[in-house]
Coordinates of N, CA and C in Angstrom, one line a residue:
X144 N -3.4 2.3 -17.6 CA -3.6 1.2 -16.7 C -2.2 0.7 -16.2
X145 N -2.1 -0.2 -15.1 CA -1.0 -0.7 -14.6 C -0.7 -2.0 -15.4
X146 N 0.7 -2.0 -15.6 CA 1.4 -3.0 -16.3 C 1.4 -4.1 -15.2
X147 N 0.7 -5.2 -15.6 CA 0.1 -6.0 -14.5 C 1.5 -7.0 -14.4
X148 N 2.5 -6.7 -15.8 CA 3.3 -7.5 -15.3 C 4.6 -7.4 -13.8
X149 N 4.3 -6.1 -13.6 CA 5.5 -5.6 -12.6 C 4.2 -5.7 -10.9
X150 N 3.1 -6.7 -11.1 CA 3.1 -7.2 -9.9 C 3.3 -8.7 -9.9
X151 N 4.1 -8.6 -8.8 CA 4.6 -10.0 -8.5 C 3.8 -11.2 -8.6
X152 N 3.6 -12.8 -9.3 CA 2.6 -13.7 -9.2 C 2.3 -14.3 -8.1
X153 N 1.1 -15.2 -7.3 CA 1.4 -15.6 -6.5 C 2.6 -16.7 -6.3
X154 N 3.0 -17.1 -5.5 CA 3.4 -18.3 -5.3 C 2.9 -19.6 -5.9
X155 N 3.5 -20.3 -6.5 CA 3.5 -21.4 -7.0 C 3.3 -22.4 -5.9
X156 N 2.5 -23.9 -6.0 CA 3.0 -25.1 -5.3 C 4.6 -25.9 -4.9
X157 N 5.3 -25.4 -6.1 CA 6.7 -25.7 -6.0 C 7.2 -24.5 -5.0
X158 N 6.4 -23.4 -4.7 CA 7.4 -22.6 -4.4 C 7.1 -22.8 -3.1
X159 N 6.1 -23.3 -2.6 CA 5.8 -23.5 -1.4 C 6.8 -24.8 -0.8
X160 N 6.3 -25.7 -1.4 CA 7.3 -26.6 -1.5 C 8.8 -26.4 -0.8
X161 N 9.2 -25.6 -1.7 CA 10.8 -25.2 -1.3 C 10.4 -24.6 0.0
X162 N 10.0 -23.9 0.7 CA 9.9 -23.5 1.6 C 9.3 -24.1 2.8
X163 N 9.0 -25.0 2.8 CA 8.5 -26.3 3.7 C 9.5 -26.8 3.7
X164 N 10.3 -27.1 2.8 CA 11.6 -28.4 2.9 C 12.7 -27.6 3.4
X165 N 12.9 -25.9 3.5 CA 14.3 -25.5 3.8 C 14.4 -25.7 5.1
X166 N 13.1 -25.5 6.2 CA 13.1 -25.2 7.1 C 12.3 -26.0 8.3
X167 N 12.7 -26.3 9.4 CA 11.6 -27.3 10.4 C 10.5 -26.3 10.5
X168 N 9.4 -26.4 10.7 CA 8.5 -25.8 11.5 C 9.4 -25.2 12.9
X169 N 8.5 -23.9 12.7 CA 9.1 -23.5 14.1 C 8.0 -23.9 15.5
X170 N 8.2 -23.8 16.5 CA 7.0 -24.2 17.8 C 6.2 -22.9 17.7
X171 N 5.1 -23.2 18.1 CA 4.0 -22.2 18.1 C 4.5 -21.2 19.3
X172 N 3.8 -19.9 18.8 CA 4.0 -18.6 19.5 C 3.9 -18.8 21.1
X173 N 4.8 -18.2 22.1 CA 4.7 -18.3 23.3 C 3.2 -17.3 23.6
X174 N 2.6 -17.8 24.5 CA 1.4 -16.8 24.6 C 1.4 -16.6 26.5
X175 N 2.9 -16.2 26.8 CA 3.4 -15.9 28.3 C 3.3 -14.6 28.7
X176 N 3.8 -13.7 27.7 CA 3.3 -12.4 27.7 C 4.0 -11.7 25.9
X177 N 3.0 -10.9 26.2 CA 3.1 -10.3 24.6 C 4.7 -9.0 24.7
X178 N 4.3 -8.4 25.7 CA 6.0 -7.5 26.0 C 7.3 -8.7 25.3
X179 N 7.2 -9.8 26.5 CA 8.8 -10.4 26.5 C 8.6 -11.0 24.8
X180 N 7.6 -11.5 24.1 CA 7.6 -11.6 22.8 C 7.9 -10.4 22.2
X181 N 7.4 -9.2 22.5 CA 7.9 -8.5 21.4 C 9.5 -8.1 21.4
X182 N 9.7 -8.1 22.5 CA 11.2 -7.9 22.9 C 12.2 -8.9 22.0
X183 N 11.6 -10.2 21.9 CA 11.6 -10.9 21.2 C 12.2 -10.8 19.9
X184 N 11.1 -10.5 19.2 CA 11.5 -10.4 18.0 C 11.6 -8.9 17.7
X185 N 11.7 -8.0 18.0 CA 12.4 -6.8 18.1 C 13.6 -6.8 18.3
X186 N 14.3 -7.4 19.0 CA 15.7 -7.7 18.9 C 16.6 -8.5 18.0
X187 N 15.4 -9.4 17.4 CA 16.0 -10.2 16.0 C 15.9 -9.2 14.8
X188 N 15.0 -8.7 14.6 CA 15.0 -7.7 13.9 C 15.6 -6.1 13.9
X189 N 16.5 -6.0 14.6 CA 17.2 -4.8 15.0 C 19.0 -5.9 14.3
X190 N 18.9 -6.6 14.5 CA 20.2 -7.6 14.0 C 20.1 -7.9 12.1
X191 N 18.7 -8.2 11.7 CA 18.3 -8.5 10.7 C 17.8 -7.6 9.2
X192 N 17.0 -6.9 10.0 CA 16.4 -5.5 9.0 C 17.3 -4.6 8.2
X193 N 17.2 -4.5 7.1 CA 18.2 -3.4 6.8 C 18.5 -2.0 6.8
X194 N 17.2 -1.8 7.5 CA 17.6 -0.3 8.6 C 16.2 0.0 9.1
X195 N 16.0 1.3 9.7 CA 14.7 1.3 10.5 C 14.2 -0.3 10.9
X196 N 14.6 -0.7 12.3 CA 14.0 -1.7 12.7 C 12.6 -1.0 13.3
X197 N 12.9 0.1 13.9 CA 11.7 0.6 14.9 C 11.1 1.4 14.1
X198 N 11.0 1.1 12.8 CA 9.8 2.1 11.9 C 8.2 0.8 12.3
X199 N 7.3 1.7 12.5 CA 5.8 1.4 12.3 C 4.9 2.0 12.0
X200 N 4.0 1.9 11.4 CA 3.1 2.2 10.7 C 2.1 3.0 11.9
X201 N 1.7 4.5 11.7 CA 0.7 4.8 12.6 C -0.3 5.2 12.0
X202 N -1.3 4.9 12.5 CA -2.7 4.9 11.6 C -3.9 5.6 12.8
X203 N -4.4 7.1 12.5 CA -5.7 7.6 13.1 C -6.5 8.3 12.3
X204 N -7.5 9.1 12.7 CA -8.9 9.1 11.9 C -8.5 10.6 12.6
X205 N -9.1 11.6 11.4 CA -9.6 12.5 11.3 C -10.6 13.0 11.5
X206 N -11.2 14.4 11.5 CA -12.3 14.9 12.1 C -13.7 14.4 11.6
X207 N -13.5 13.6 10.5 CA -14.5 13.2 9.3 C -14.6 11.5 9.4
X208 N -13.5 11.3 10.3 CA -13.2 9.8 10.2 C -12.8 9.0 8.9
X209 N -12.0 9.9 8.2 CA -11.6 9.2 7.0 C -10.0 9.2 7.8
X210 N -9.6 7.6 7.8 CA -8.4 6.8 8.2 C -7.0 7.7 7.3
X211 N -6.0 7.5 8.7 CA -5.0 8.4 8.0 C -3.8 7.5 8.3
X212 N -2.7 7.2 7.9 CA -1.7 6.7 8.1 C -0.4 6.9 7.5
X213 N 0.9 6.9 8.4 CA 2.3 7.0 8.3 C 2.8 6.5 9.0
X214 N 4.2 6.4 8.5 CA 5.4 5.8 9.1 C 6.0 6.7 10.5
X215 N 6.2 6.1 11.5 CA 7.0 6.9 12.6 C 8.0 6.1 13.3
X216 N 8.7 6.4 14.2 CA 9.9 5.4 15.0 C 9.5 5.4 16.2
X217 N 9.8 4.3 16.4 CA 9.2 3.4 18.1 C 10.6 4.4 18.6
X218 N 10.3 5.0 19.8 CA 11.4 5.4 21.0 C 11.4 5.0 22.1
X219 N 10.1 4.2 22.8 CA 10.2 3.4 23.8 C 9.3 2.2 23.8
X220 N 9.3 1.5 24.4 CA 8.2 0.1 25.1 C 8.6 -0.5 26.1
X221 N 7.6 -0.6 26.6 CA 7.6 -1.0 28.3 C 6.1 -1.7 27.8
X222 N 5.8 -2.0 29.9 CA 4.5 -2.8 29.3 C 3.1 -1.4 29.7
X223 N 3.6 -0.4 30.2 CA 2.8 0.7 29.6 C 2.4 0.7 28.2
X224 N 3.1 0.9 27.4 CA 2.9 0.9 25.9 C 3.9 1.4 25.3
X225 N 3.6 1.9 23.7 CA 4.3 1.9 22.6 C 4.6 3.7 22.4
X226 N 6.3 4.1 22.2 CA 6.2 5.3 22.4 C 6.9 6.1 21.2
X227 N 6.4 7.1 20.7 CA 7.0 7.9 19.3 C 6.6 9.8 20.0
X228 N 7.2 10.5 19.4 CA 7.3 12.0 19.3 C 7.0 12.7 17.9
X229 N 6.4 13.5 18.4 CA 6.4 14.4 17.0 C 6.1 15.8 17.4
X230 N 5.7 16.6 16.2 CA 5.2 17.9 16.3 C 3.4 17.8 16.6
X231 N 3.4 18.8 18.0 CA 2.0 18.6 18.5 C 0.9 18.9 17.6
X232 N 1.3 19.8 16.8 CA 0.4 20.5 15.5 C 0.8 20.1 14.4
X233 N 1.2 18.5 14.4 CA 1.3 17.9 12.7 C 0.0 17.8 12.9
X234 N -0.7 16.8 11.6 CA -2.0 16.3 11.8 C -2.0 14.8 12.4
X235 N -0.9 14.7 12.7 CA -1.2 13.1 13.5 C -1.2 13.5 15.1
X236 N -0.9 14.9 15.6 CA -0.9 15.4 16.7 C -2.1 15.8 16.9
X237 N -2.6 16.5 15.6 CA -4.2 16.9 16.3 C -5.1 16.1 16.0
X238 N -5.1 15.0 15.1 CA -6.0 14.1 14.9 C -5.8 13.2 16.5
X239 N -4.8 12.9 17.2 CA -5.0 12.4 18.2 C -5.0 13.3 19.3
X240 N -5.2 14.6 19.7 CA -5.6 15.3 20.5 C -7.5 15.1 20.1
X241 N -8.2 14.9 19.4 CA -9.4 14.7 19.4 C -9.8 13.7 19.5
X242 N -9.1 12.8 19.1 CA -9.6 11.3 19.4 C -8.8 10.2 19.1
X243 N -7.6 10.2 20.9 CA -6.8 9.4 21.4 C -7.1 8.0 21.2
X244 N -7.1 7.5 20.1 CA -7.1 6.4 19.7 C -6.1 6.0 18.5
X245 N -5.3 5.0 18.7 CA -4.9 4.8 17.6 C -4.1 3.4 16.9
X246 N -4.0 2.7 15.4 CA -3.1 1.4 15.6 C -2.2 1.7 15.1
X247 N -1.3 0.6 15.4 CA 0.3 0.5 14.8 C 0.2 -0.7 14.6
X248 N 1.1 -0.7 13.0 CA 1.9 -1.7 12.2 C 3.7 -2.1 12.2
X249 N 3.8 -2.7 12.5 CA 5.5 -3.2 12.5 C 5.3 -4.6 11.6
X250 N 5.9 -3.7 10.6 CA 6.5 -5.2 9.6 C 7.9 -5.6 9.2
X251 N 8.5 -6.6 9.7 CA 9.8 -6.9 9.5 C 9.7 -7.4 8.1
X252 N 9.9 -7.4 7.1 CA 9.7 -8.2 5.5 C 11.3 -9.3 6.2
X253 N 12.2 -9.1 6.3 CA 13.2 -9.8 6.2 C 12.7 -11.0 7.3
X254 N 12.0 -11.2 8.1 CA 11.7 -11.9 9.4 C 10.6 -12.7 8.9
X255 N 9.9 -12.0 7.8 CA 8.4 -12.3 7.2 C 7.5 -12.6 8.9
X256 N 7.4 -11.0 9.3 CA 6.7 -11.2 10.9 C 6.1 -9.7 10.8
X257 N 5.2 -9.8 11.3 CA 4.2 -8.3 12.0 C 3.3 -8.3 13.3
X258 N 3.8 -7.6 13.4 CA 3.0 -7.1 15.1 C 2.1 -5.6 15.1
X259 N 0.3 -6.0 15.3 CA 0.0 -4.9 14.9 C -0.7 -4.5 16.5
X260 N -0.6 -3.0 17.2 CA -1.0 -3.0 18.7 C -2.4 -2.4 18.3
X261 N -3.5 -2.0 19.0 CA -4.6 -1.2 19.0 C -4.7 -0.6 20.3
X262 N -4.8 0.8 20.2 CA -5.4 1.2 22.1 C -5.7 2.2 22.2
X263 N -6.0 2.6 23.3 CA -6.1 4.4 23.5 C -4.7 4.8 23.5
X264 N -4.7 6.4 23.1 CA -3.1 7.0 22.8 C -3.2 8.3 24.2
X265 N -2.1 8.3 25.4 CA -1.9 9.0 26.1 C -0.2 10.4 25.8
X266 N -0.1 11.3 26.3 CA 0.8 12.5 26.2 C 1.9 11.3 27.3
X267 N 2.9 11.3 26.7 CA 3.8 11.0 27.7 C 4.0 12.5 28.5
X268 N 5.3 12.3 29.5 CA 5.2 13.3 30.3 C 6.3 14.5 29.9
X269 N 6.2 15.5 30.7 CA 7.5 16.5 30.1 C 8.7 16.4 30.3
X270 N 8.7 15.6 31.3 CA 10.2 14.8 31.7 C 10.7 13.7 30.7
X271 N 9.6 12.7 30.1 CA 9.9 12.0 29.4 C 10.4 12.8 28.0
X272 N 9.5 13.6 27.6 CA 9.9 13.9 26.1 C 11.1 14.9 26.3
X273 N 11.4 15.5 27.7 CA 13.0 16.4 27.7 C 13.7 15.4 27.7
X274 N 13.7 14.4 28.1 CA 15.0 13.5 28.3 C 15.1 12.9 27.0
X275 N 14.2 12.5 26.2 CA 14.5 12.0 24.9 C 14.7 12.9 23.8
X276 N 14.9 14.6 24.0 CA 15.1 15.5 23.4 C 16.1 15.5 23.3
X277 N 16.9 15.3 24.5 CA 18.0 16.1 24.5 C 19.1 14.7 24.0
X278 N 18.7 13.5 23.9 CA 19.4 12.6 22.9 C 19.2 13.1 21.3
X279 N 18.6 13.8 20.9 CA 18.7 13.9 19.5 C 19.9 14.7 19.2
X280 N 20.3 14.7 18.0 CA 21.5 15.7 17.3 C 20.9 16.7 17.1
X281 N 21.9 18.0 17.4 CA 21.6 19.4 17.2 C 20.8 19.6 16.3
X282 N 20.8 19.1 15.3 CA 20.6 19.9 14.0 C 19.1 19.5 13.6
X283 N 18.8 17.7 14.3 CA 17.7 17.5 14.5 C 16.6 18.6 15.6
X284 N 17.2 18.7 16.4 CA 16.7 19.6 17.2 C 16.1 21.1 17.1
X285 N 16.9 21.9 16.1 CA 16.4 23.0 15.5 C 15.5 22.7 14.6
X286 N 15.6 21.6 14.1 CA 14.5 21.4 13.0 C 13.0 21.0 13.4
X287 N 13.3 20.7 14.8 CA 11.6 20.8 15.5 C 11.4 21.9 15.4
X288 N 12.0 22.9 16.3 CA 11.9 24.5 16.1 C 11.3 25.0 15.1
X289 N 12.2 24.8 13.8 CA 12.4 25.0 12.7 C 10.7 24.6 11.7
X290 N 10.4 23.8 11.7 CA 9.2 23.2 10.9 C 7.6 23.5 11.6
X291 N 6.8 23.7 10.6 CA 5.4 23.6 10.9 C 5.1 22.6 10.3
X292 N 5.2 21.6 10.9 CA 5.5 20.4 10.5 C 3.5 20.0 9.7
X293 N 3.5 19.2 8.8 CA 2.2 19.2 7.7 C 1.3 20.6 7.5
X294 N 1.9 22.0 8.2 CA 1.5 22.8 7.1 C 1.9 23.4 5.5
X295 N 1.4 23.8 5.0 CA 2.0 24.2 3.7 C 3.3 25.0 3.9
X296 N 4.2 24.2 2.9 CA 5.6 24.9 3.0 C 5.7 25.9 1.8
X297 N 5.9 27.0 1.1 CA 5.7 27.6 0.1 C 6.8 27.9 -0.5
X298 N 8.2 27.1 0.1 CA 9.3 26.7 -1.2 C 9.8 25.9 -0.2
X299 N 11.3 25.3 -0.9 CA 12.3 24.4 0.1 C 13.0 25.9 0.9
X300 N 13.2 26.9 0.0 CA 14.1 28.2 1.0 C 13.5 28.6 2.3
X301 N 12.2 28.4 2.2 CA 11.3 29.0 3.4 C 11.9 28.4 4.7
X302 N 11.8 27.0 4.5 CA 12.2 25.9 5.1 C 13.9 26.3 5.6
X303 N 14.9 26.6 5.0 CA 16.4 26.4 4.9 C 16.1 27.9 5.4
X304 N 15.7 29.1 5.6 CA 15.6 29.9 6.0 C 15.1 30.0 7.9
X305 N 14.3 29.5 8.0 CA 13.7 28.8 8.9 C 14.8 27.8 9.9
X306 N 15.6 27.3 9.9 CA 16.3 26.6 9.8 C 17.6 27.2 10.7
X307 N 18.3 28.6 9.7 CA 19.1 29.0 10.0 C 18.7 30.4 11.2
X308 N 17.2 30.7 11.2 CA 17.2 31.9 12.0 C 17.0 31.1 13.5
X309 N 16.7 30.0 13.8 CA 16.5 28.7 14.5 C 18.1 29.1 15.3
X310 N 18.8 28.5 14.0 CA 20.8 28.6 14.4 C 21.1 29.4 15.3
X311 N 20.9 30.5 14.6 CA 21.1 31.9 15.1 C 20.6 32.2 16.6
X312 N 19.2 31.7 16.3 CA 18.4 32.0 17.6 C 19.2 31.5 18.8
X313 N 19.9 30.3 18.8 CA 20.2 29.4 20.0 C 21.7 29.7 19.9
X314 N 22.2 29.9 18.5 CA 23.6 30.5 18.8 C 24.5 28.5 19.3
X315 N 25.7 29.0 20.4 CA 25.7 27.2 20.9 C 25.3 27.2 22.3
X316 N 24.3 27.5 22.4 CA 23.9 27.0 23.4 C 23.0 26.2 23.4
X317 N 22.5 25.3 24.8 CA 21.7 24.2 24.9 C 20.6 24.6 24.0
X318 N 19.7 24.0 23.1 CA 18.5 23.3 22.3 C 17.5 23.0 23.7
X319 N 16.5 23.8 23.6 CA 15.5 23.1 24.5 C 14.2 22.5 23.6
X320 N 13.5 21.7 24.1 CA 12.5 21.2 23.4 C 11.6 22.1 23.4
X321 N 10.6 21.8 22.2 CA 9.7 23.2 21.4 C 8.2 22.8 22.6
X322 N 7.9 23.6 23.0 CA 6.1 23.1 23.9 C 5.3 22.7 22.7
X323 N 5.9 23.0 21.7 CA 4.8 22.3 20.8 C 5.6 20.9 20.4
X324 N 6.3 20.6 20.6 CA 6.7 19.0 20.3 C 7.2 18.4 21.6
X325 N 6.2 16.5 21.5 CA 6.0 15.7 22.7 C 6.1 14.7 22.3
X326 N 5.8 14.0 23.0 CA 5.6 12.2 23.0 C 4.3 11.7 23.1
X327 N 3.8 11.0 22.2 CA 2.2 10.2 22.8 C 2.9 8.2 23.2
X328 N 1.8 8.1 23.7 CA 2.2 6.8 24.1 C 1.1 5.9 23.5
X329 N 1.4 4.6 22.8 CA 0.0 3.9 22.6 C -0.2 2.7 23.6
X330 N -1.3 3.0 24.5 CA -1.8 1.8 25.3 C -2.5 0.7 25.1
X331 N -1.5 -0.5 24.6 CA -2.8 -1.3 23.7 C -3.7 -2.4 24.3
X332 N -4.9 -1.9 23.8 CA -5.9 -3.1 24.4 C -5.8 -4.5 23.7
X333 N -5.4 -4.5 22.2 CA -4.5 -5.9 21.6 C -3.3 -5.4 21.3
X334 N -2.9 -6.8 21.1 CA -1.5 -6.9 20.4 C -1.8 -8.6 19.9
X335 N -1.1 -8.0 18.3 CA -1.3 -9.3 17.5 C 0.3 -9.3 16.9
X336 N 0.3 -10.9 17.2 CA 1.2 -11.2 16.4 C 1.3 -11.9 15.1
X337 N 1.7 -11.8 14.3 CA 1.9 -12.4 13.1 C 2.8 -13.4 12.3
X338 N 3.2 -14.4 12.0 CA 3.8 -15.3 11.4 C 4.0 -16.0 10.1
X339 N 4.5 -15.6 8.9 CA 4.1 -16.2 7.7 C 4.6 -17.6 8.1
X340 N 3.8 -18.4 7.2 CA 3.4 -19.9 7.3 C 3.6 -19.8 5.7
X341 N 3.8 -21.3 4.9 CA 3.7 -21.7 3.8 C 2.0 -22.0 3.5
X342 N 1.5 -21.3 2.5 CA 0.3 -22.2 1.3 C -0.6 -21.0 2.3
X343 N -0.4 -19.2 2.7 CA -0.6 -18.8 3.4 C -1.4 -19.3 4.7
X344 N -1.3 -20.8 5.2 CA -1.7 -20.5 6.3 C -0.8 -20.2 7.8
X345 N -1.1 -18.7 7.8 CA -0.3 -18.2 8.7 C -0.3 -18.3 10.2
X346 N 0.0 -18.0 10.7 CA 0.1 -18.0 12.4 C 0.0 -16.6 13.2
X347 N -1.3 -16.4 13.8 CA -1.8 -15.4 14.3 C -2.2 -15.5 15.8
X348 N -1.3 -14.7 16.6 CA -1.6 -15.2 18.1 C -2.1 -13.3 18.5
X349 N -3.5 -13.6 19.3 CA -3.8 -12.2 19.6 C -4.0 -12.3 20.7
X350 N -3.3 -11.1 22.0 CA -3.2 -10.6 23.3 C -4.5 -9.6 23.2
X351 N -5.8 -10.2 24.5 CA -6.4 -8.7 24.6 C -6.4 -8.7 25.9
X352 N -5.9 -7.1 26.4 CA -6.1 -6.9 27.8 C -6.7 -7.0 28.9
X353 N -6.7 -7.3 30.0 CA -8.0 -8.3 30.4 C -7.9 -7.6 32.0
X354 N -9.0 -7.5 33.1 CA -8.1 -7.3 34.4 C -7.1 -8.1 35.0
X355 N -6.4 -7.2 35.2 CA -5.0 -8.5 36.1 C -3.8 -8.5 35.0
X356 N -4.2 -8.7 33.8 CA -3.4 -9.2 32.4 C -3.8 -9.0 31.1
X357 N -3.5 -10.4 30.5 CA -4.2 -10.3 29.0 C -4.1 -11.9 29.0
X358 N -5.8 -11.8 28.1 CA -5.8 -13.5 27.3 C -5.7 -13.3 26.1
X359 N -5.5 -14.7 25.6 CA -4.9 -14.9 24.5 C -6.0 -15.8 23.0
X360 N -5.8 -15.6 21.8 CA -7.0 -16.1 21.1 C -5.8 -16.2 19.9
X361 N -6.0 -17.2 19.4 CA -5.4 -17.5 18.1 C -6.6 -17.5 17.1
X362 N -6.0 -16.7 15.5 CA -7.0 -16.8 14.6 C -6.4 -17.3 13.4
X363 N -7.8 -17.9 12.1 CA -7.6 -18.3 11.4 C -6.9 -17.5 10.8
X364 N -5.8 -18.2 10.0 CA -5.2 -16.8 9.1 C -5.8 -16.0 7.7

């Protein structure tokens, strides 16, 4: 069984307390547009976090529909949507080549804030994912090559073998991007923002896309 004592208690009344007294209330969430917000606090949090600010949580369903989820890095946003790369033949590649749908989690802990998006997921284009290729470091770059990225690996040498016939292959010349690794983009039909509040009642402002725009609904926390 789990040693119940290594999970944390909740919060105490004093401990709320202190946290009501350290700080004003902040003004309630702008609900102008959900982009310049996130820009927002994506920028506070790129100053704040103590590394991966642009880690989020990506979450899709399998052929069975049993929910699957990992960590990836935001590489763009615009008000198109939310953009990450990977290997087309991981399983987060072919679970969304069957069904382009997917959410994301961004949790700052240090900010005590989360922003969760939901949408359809589209291929960015081949321009887009060469131009973000060719920002990565060499070594990153063989290593797309290099990986069958969530198939079975059958030692770490296979892998470091892999790796160096990659080297060899390209020698020093230019790295081009693999046709099996791209960009998807998530187009979200919400976007929720999140706010810890004291005595959990928190602050939840939710954007759904609308023609023209998006309206706005605040929920109980």
């Amino acid at each position: 069984m789990t040693d119940k004592t290594l999970i944390p208690p909740s919060p105490s009344e004093d401990d709320y307390v202190r946290q009501v007294t350290a700080a004003e209330p902040p003004p309630l969430l702008s609900e102008a547009d959900p982009f310049a917000l996130f820009q927002e606090w994506f920028a506070e949090a790129l100053q704040k976090e103590p590394n991966d600010a642009n880690a989020m949580a990506l979450a899709t369903a399998d052929a069975d529909g049993l929910p699957d989820v990992r960590m990836v890095l935001l590489k763009d946003v615009d008000p198109a949507g939310f953009v990450f790369y990977t290997n087309l033949g991981s399983a987060k590649g072919q679970e969304l080549a069957a069904n382009p749908q997917a959410a994301l989690l961004f949790h700052w802990k240090s900010l005590r804030r989360q922003v969760r998006v939901r949408g359809a997921v589209s291929r960015t284009t081949d321009a887009e994912a060469d131009a973000y290729f060719a920002t990565r470091a060499r070594p990153a770059q063989l290593g797309a090559w290099a990986s069958d990225q969530s198939r079975t690996l059958p030692d770490r040498l296979a892998l470091e073998k892999r790796i160096a016939e990659v080297g060899l292959r390209f020698g020093l010349g230019k790295v081009p991007r693999p046709p099996h690794w791209s960009g998807f983009r998530v187009e979200p039909q919400t976007i929720e923002f999140w706010r810890d509040r004291p005595f959990r009642l928190h602050e939840r402002l939710v954007f759904d896309r609308a023609e023209g725009g998006w309206t706005t609904r605040r929920l109980f926390p």
